[in-house]
mmCIF file of C-alpha atoms and ligand atoms in Angstrom:
data_model
loop_
_atom_site.group_PDB
_atom_site.id
_atom_site.type_symbol
_atom_site.label_atom_id
_atom_site.label_comp_id
_atom_site.label_asym_id
_atom_site.label_seq_id
_atom_site.Cartn_x
_atom_site.Cartn_y
_atom_site.Cartn_z
ATOM 1 C CA MET A 22 36.818 0.217 -13.754
ATOM 2 C CA LYS A 23 33.102 -0.387 -13.201
ATOM 3 C CA ARG A 24 31.782 -2.086 -10.052
ATOM 4 C CA SER A 25 28.329 -3.681 -10.067
ATOM 5 C CA ILE A 26 26.238 -5.481 -7.471
ATOM 6 C CA ILE A 27 23.636 -7.923 -8.766
ATOM 7 C CA SER A 28 21.226 -8.661 -5.901
ATOM 8 C CA CYS A 29 19.491 -12.021 -6.330
ATOM 9 C CA THR A 30 16.523 -13.438 -4.425
ATOM 10 C CA ASP A 31 18.108 -16.781 -3.488
ATOM 11 C CA ILE A 32 20.893 -19.190 -4.498
ATOM 12 C CA SER A 33 18.812 -20.515 -7.403
ATOM 13 C CA ASP A 34 18.233 -17.012 -8.814
ATOM 14 C CA LEU A 35 21.902 -16.203 -8.207
ATOM 15 C CA THR A 36 23.084 -19.329 -10.003
ATOM 16 C CA LEU A 37 20.800 -18.830 -13.017
ATOM 17 C CA ARG A 38 21.659 -15.146 -13.432
ATOM 18 C CA LEU A 39 25.378 -15.748 -13.078
ATOM 19 C CA ALA A 40 25.296 -18.646 -15.554
ATOM 20 C CA ALA A 41 23.569 -16.339 -18.059
ATOM 21 C CA ASP A 42 26.198 -13.648 -17.493
ATOM 22 C CA ILE A 43 29.022 -16.110 -18.062
ATOM 23 C CA ALA A 44 27.377 -17.552 -21.191
ATOM 24 C CA ASP A 45 26.657 -14.105 -22.641
ATOM 25 C CA THR A 46 30.215 -12.958 -21.949
ATOM 26 C CA ALA A 47 31.669 -16.146 -23.413
ATOM 27 C CA ASN A 48 29.655 -15.894 -26.621
ATOM 28 C CA ARG A 49 30.537 -12.233 -27.025
ATOM 29 C CA ARG A 50 34.255 -12.803 -26.444
ATOM 30 C CA ILE A 51 34.343 -15.785 -28.763
ATOM 31 C CA ASN A 52 32.656 -13.721 -31.492
ATOM 32 C CA GLU A 53 35.343 -11.050 -30.946
ATOM 33 C CA SER A 54 38.457 -13.132 -30.439
ATOM 34 C CA GLY A 55 37.601 -16.779 -31.036
ATOM 35 C CA VAL A 56 38.365 -17.856 -27.474
ATOM 36 C CA PHE A 57 37.073 -17.394 -23.904
ATOM 37 C CA SER A 58 39.507 -17.839 -21.017
ATOM 38 C CA PHE A 59 37.491 -18.613 -17.887
ATOM 39 C CA VAL A 60 39.125 -18.891 -14.434
ATOM 40 C CA LEU A 61 37.141 -21.047 -12.019
ATOM 41 C CA SER A 62 36.825 -20.466 -8.294
ATOM 42 C CA GLY A 63 37.211 -23.149 -5.683
ATOM 43 C CA GLY A 64 35.238 -23.604 -2.504
ATOM 44 C CA SER A 65 31.687 -24.944 -2.393
ATOM 45 C CA THR A 66 29.497 -22.024 -3.519
ATOM 46 C CA PRO A 67 30.221 -22.390 -7.252
ATOM 47 C CA ARG A 68 29.181 -26.080 -7.322
ATOM 48 C CA ALA A 69 25.545 -25.230 -8.167
ATOM 49 C CA LEU A 70 26.722 -22.857 -10.909
ATOM 50 C CA TYR A 71 29.008 -25.460 -12.434
ATOM 51 C CA ARG A 72 26.167 -27.977 -12.497
ATOM 52 C CA ILE A 73 23.907 -25.523 -14.356
ATOM 53 C CA LEU A 74 26.604 -24.807 -16.960
ATOM 54 C CA ALA A 75 26.835 -28.538 -17.697
ATOM 55 C CA GLU A 76 23.086 -28.805 -18.378
ATOM 56 C CA PRO A 77 20.897 -27.503 -21.242
ATOM 57 C CA PRO A 78 20.745 -24.811 -22.481
ATOM 58 C CA TYR A 79 24.374 -23.998 -21.629
ATOM 59 C CA LEU A 80 25.662 -27.506 -22.290
ATOM 60 C CA ASP A 81 24.407 -27.241 -25.888
ATOM 61 C CA ASP A 82 24.536 -23.482 -26.522
ATOM 62 C CA MET A 83 28.032 -22.571 -25.307
ATOM 63 C CA PRO A 84 30.882 -23.153 -27.791
ATOM 64 C CA TRP A 85 32.873 -25.274 -25.359
ATOM 65 C CA GLU A 86 35.534 -26.081 -27.957
ATOM 66 C CA ASN A 87 36.535 -22.392 -27.788
ATOM 67 C CA ILE A 88 36.440 -22.158 -23.994
ATOM 68 C CA HIS A 89 39.554 -22.686 -21.875
ATOM 69 C CA LEU A 90 39.205 -23.390 -18.158
ATOM 70 C CA PHE A 91 41.775 -22.296 -15.584
ATOM 71 C CA TRP A 92 41.740 -22.174 -11.775
ATOM 72 C CA GLY A 93 42.352 -19.198 -9.496
ATOM 73 C CA ASP A 94 43.802 -21.405 -6.791
ATOM 74 C CA GLU A 95 44.276 -25.017 -5.772
ATOM 75 C CA ARG A 96 45.028 -26.948 -2.664
ATOM 76 C CA SER A 97 48.177 -29.128 -2.618
ATOM 77 C CA VAL A 98 46.287 -32.396 -2.977
ATOM 78 C CA PRO A 99 45.832 -34.882 -5.848
ATOM 79 C CA PRO A 100 43.180 -34.095 -8.479
ATOM 80 C CA ASP A 101 40.806 -36.742 -7.097
ATOM 81 C CA HIS A 102 41.055 -35.574 -3.491
ATOM 82 C CA ARG A 103 37.866 -34.440 -1.726
ATOM 83 C CA HIS A 104 39.454 -31.013 -1.061
ATOM 84 C CA SER A 105 40.661 -30.502 -4.641
ATOM 85 C CA ASN A 106 39.122 -27.503 -6.439
ATOM 86 C CA TYR A 107 39.689 -29.343 -9.719
ATOM 87 C CA ALA A 108 37.836 -32.415 -8.405
ATOM 88 C CA MET A 109 34.848 -30.281 -7.391
ATOM 89 C CA ALA A 110 34.621 -28.672 -10.833
ATOM 90 C CA PHE A 111 35.200 -32.000 -12.601
ATOM 91 C CA ASP A 112 32.448 -33.803 -10.700
ATOM 92 C CA ALA A 113 29.971 -30.897 -11.000
ATOM 93 C CA MET A 114 30.637 -29.867 -14.576
ATOM 94 C CA ILE A 115 33.716 -30.915 -16.532
ATOM 95 C CA CYS A 116 32.862 -34.621 -16.657
ATOM 96 C CA ARG A 117 29.770 -33.726 -18.723
ATOM 97 C CA LEU A 118 31.282 -31.073 -21.003
ATOM 98 C CA PRO A 119 32.466 -31.652 -24.619
ATOM 99 C CA LEU A 120 35.750 -29.963 -23.708
ATOM 100 C CA PRO A 121 38.972 -30.875 -25.499
ATOM 101 C CA GLU A 122 41.572 -32.043 -22.978
ATOM 102 C CA ASP A 123 43.882 -29.188 -24.020
ATOM 103 C CA ASN A 124 41.225 -26.689 -22.909
ATOM 104 C CA ILE A 125 41.487 -27.784 -19.276
ATOM 105 C CA HIS A 126 44.387 -26.035 -17.553
ATOM 106 C CA ARG A 127 44.590 -27.746 -14.183
ATOM 107 C CA MET A 128 46.836 -26.571 -11.361
ATOM 108 C CA HIS A 129 48.871 -29.645 -10.357
ATOM 109 C CA GLY A 130 48.152 -29.868 -6.659
ATOM 110 C CA GLU A 131 49.941 -33.210 -6.479
ATOM 111 C CA THR A 132 53.255 -31.501 -7.280
ATOM 112 C CA GLU A 133 55.488 -29.539 -4.890
ATOM 113 C CA PRO A 134 53.699 -26.136 -4.627
ATOM 114 C CA GLY A 135 56.633 -23.998 -5.781
ATOM 115 C CA ASP A 136 57.249 -26.175 -8.828
ATOM 116 C CA ALA A 137 53.522 -26.424 -9.554
ATOM 117 C CA ALA A 138 53.070 -22.659 -9.332
ATOM 118 C CA ARG A 139 55.928 -22.008 -11.744
ATOM 119 C CA ALA A 140 54.658 -24.672 -14.144
ATOM 120 C CA TYR A 141 51.204 -23.103 -14.059
ATOM 121 C CA GLU A 142 52.651 -19.680 -14.741
ATOM 122 C CA LEU A 143 54.360 -21.133 -17.828
ATOM 123 C CA ASP A 144 51.077 -22.727 -18.917
ATOM 124 C CA ILE A 145 49.366 -19.318 -18.666
ATOM 125 C CA LEU A 146 52.171 -17.567 -20.572
ATOM 126 C CA ASP A 147 52.113 -20.240 -23.258
ATOM 127 C CA PHE A 148 48.347 -19.861 -23.649
ATOM 128 C CA PHE A 149 48.587 -16.084 -24.002
ATOM 129 C CA MET A 150 51.740 -16.170 -26.109
ATOM 130 C CA ASP A 151 49.845 -15.370 -29.262
ATOM 131 C CA GLU A 152 47.552 -12.839 -27.614
ATOM 132 C CA CYS A 153 49.812 -10.321 -25.965
ATOM 133 C CA ASP A 154 53.381 -9.059 -25.804
ATOM 134 C CA LEU A 155 54.359 -10.847 -22.623
ATOM 135 C CA ALA A 156 57.438 -8.656 -22.260
ATOM 136 C CA ASP A 157 55.393 -5.771 -20.953
ATOM 137 C CA GLU A 158 51.863 -7.020 -20.490
ATOM 138 C CA ILE A 159 50.257 -9.204 -17.867
ATOM 139 C CA PRO A 160 48.006 -11.835 -19.477
ATOM 140 C CA SER A 161 44.381 -10.687 -19.403
ATOM 141 C CA PHE A 162 41.880 -13.452 -18.707
ATOM 142 C CA ASP A 163 38.402 -12.835 -20.041
ATOM 143 C CA TYR A 164 36.530 -13.829 -16.876
ATOM 144 C CA ILE A 165 37.711 -14.689 -13.371
ATOM 145 C CA LEU A 166 35.208 -16.139 -10.898
ATOM 146 C CA LEU A 167 36.042 -15.651 -7.217
ATOM 147 C CA GLY A 168 34.544 -16.490 -3.848
ATOM 148 C CA ILE A 169 35.139 -14.807 -0.520
ATOM 149 C CA GLY A 170 35.780 -16.246 2.912
ATOM 150 C CA GLU A 171 34.430 -14.778 6.150
ATOM 151 C CA ASP A 172 37.940 -13.476 6.848
ATOM 152 C CA GLY A 173 37.905 -11.571 3.552
ATOM 153 C CA HIS A 174 40.208 -13.943 1.681
ATOM 154 C CA THR A 175 39.694 -14.638 -1.988
ATOM 155 C CA ALA A 176 41.306 -17.340 -4.107
ATOM 156 C CA SER A 177 44.070 -18.315 -1.672
ATOM 157 C CA LEU A 178 45.046 -14.727 -0.880
ATOM 158 C CA PHE A 179 44.682 -14.464 2.889
ATOM 159 C CA PRO A 180 44.773 -11.465 5.252
ATOM 160 C CA GLY A 181 48.291 -10.348 6.108
ATOM 161 C CA ALA A 182 49.952 -12.726 3.646
ATOM 162 C CA ALA A 183 53.098 -11.759 1.747
ATOM 163 C CA SER A 184 51.321 -12.904 -1.432
ATOM 164 C CA LEU A 185 49.228 -9.717 -1.273
ATOM 165 C CA ASP A 186 52.341 -7.675 -2.056
ATOM 166 C CA GLU A 187 53.471 -9.794 -5.021
ATOM 167 C CA THR A 188 53.967 -7.609 -8.073
ATOM 168 C CA SER A 189 55.569 -9.874 -10.686
ATOM 169 C CA ARG A 190 54.655 -13.534 -10.254
ATOM 170 C CA LEU A 191 51.288 -14.584 -11.712
ATOM 171 C CA VAL A 192 50.989 -17.669 -9.522
ATOM 172 C CA MET A 193 52.703 -18.490 -6.245
ATOM 173 C CA PRO A 194 52.778 -21.097 -3.472
ATOM 174 C CA VAL A 195 51.137 -20.008 -0.231
ATOM 175 C CA GLU A 196 50.491 -21.271 3.279
ATOM 176 C CA ALA A 197 46.819 -20.839 4.241
ATOM 177 C CA PRO A 198 45.816 -20.286 7.881
ATOM 178 C CA SER A 199 45.309 -23.437 9.944
ATOM 179 C CA TYR A 200 41.526 -22.919 9.986
ATOM 180 C CA MET A 201 41.351 -23.598 6.234
ATOM 181 C CA PRO A 202 41.025 -27.096 4.726
ATOM 182 C CA VAL A 203 44.548 -27.909 3.422
ATOM 183 C CA THR A 204 47.080 -25.192 4.275
ATOM 184 C CA GLN A 205 49.588 -25.851 1.456
ATOM 185 C CA ARG A 206 48.192 -24.200 -1.699
ATOM 186 C CA MET A 207 48.961 -22.159 -4.773
ATOM 187 C CA THR A 208 47.117 -19.069 -5.936
ATOM 188 C CA MET A 209 46.885 -16.554 -8.728
ATOM 189 C CA THR A 210 48.167 -13.174 -7.509
ATOM 190 C CA LEU A 211 46.525 -9.740 -7.522
ATOM 191 C CA PRO A 212 48.363 -8.495 -10.642
ATOM 192 C CA VAL A 213 46.977 -11.265 -12.856
ATOM 193 C CA ILE A 214 43.508 -11.053 -11.273
ATOM 194 C CA GLY A 215 43.507 -7.291 -11.780
ATOM 195 C CA ALA A 216 44.491 -7.673 -15.435
ATOM 196 C CA ALA A 217 41.344 -9.691 -16.177
ATOM 197 C CA LYS A 218 38.610 -8.007 -18.213
ATOM 198 C CA ARG A 219 35.845 -9.207 -15.880
ATOM 199 C CA VAL A 220 36.141 -10.379 -12.259
ATOM 200 C CA THR A 221 33.004 -11.710 -10.587
ATOM 201 C CA PHE A 222 32.454 -12.593 -6.946
ATOM 202 C CA MET A 223 29.820 -15.269 -6.325
ATOM 203 C CA VAL A 224 28.670 -14.934 -2.713
ATOM 204 C CA SER A 225 25.793 -16.716 -1.023
ATOM 205 C CA GLY A 226 24.456 -16.974 2.513
ATOM 206 C CA ASP A 227 23.760 -14.565 5.356
ATOM 207 C CA GLY A 228 26.954 -15.718 7.067
ATOM 208 C CA LYS A 229 28.893 -13.560 4.596
ATOM 209 C CA ARG A 230 26.793 -10.398 4.877
ATOM 210 C CA GLU A 231 29.160 -8.800 7.397
ATOM 211 C CA ILE A 232 32.324 -9.449 5.420
ATOM 212 C CA VAL A 233 30.821 -8.359 2.108
ATOM 213 C CA ASN A 234 29.584 -5.083 3.599
ATOM 214 C CA ALA A 235 32.989 -4.551 5.217
ATOM 215 C CA VAL A 236 34.822 -5.206 1.942
ATOM 216 C CA LEU A 237 32.506 -2.883 0.018
ATOM 217 C CA HIS A 238 32.199 -0.071 2.527
ATOM 218 C CA ASP A 239 34.814 -0.053 5.304
ATOM 219 C CA ALA A 240 37.453 2.679 5.016
ATOM 220 C CA ASP A 241 40.207 0.259 6.036
ATOM 221 C CA ALA A 242 38.952 -2.624 3.854
ATOM 222 C CA TRP A 243 41.987 -2.501 1.567
ATOM 223 C CA ASP A 244 44.334 -2.960 4.527
ATOM 224 C CA ARG A 245 42.333 -5.730 6.148
ATOM 225 C CA TYR A 246 40.676 -7.830 3.440
ATOM 226 C CA PRO A 247 42.332 -9.292 0.311
ATOM 227 C CA ALA A 248 38.986 -9.273 -1.550
ATOM 228 C CA ALA A 249 38.948 -5.475 -1.214
ATOM 229 C CA ARG A 250 42.147 -5.291 -3.264
ATOM 230 C CA VAL A 251 40.589 -7.022 -6.272
ATOM 231 C CA THR A 252 40.307 -4.870 -9.385
ATOM 232 C CA ALA A 253 39.693 -5.646 -13.048
ATOM 233 C CA ALA A 254 40.464 -4.068 -16.390
ATOM 234 C CA GLU A 255 36.753 -3.545 -17.127
ATOM 235 C CA GLU A 256 34.381 -4.586 -14.317
ATOM 236 C CA VAL A 257 34.201 -6.185 -10.881
ATOM 237 C CA SER A 258 30.751 -7.705 -10.317
ATOM 238 C CA TRP A 259 29.228 -9.057 -7.133
ATOM 239 C CA PHE A 260 26.498 -11.652 -7.705
ATOM 240 C CA THR A 261 24.889 -12.326 -4.330
ATOM 241 C CA ASP A 262 21.690 -13.488 -2.648
ATOM 242 C CA ILE A 263 22.614 -11.532 0.481
ATOM 243 C CA ASP A 264 20.368 -8.586 1.325
ATOM 244 C CA LEU A 265 23.198 -6.032 1.545
HETATM 245 C C1 6PG B 306 39.403 -22.062 -1.932
HETATM 246 C C2 6PG B 306 38.642 -20.975 -2.662
HETATM 247 C C3 6PG B 306 38.274 -19.895 -1.699
HETATM 248 C C4 6PG B 306 36.763 -19.885 -1.661
HETATM 249 C C5 6PG B 306 36.266 -19.187 -0.435
HETATM 250 C C6 6PG B 306 34.743 -19.311 -0.318
HETATM 251 O O1 6PG B 306 40.188 -22.766 -2.563
HETATM 252 O O2 6PG B 306 39.144 -22.250 -0.749
HETATM 253 O O3 6PG B 306 39.182 -20.541 -3.785
HETATM 254 O O4 6PG B 306 38.762 -18.624 -1.995
HETATM 255 O O5 6PG B 306 36.256 -19.230 -2.819
HETATM 256 O O6 6PG B 306 36.882 -19.812 0.695
HETATM 257 O O7 6PG B 306 34.440 -20.673 -0.216
HETATM 258 P P1 6PG B 306 32.901 -21.162 -0.134
HETATM 259 O O8 6PG B 306 32.309 -20.880 -1.459
HETATM 260 O O9 6PG B 306 33.015 -22.642 0.161
HETATM 261 O O10 6PG B 306 32.272 -20.377 0.989
#
């Protein structure tokens, strides 16, 4: 597995370079396989990226009819709630995209988390049914976008959580720490993240310099920070405007 760090000058440079990476990867994968499965991150950092993807040239140049959107995690709130990861992506991007409804695979935060997680797992398996032998393979998303919190969490995988040790479920309900907005959530697990061809962290702001350096360099990072446990089938990339 390759690991790359793309150092950007500021959030604008970061957003433009990451949008180009996503578009290039999408076009290449669609030429190869006819489809691009793209897992969106929540939080606030990706908002600027999502806006760029819904504007020219990407709005016109990306084959959106062949792109399927998924989420890496969701808070247990309705899809129009101010803390919904779906709502953030919808307002910033999806509302302007020529995306068929069937290409939007939303986690149902309005449903009981255990039921919603299982339903989402079935949605993933159904999507990949034709692509892989689900009996012995974990579905491999083309591109998973992640953020990182200052505690080293990613998606809704938090330090010390039992979810970090999950080896079979693709999606599971979790309880986030009380310092997070909305504690009831659901998240993709490390096995399905690690099966993805590309995993990219989008990180912005000096406030995250310490945690990113710790995740990348500390000897005990794997024990302490969920983001340090993230792998990928091909490459883990860090797009950041932090001077590491
Ligand atoms: C969530 C996100 C979470 C996020 C980080 C960073 O639902 O909260 O998936 O993992 O990516 O908390 O969030 P910011 O980009 O807002 O700093």
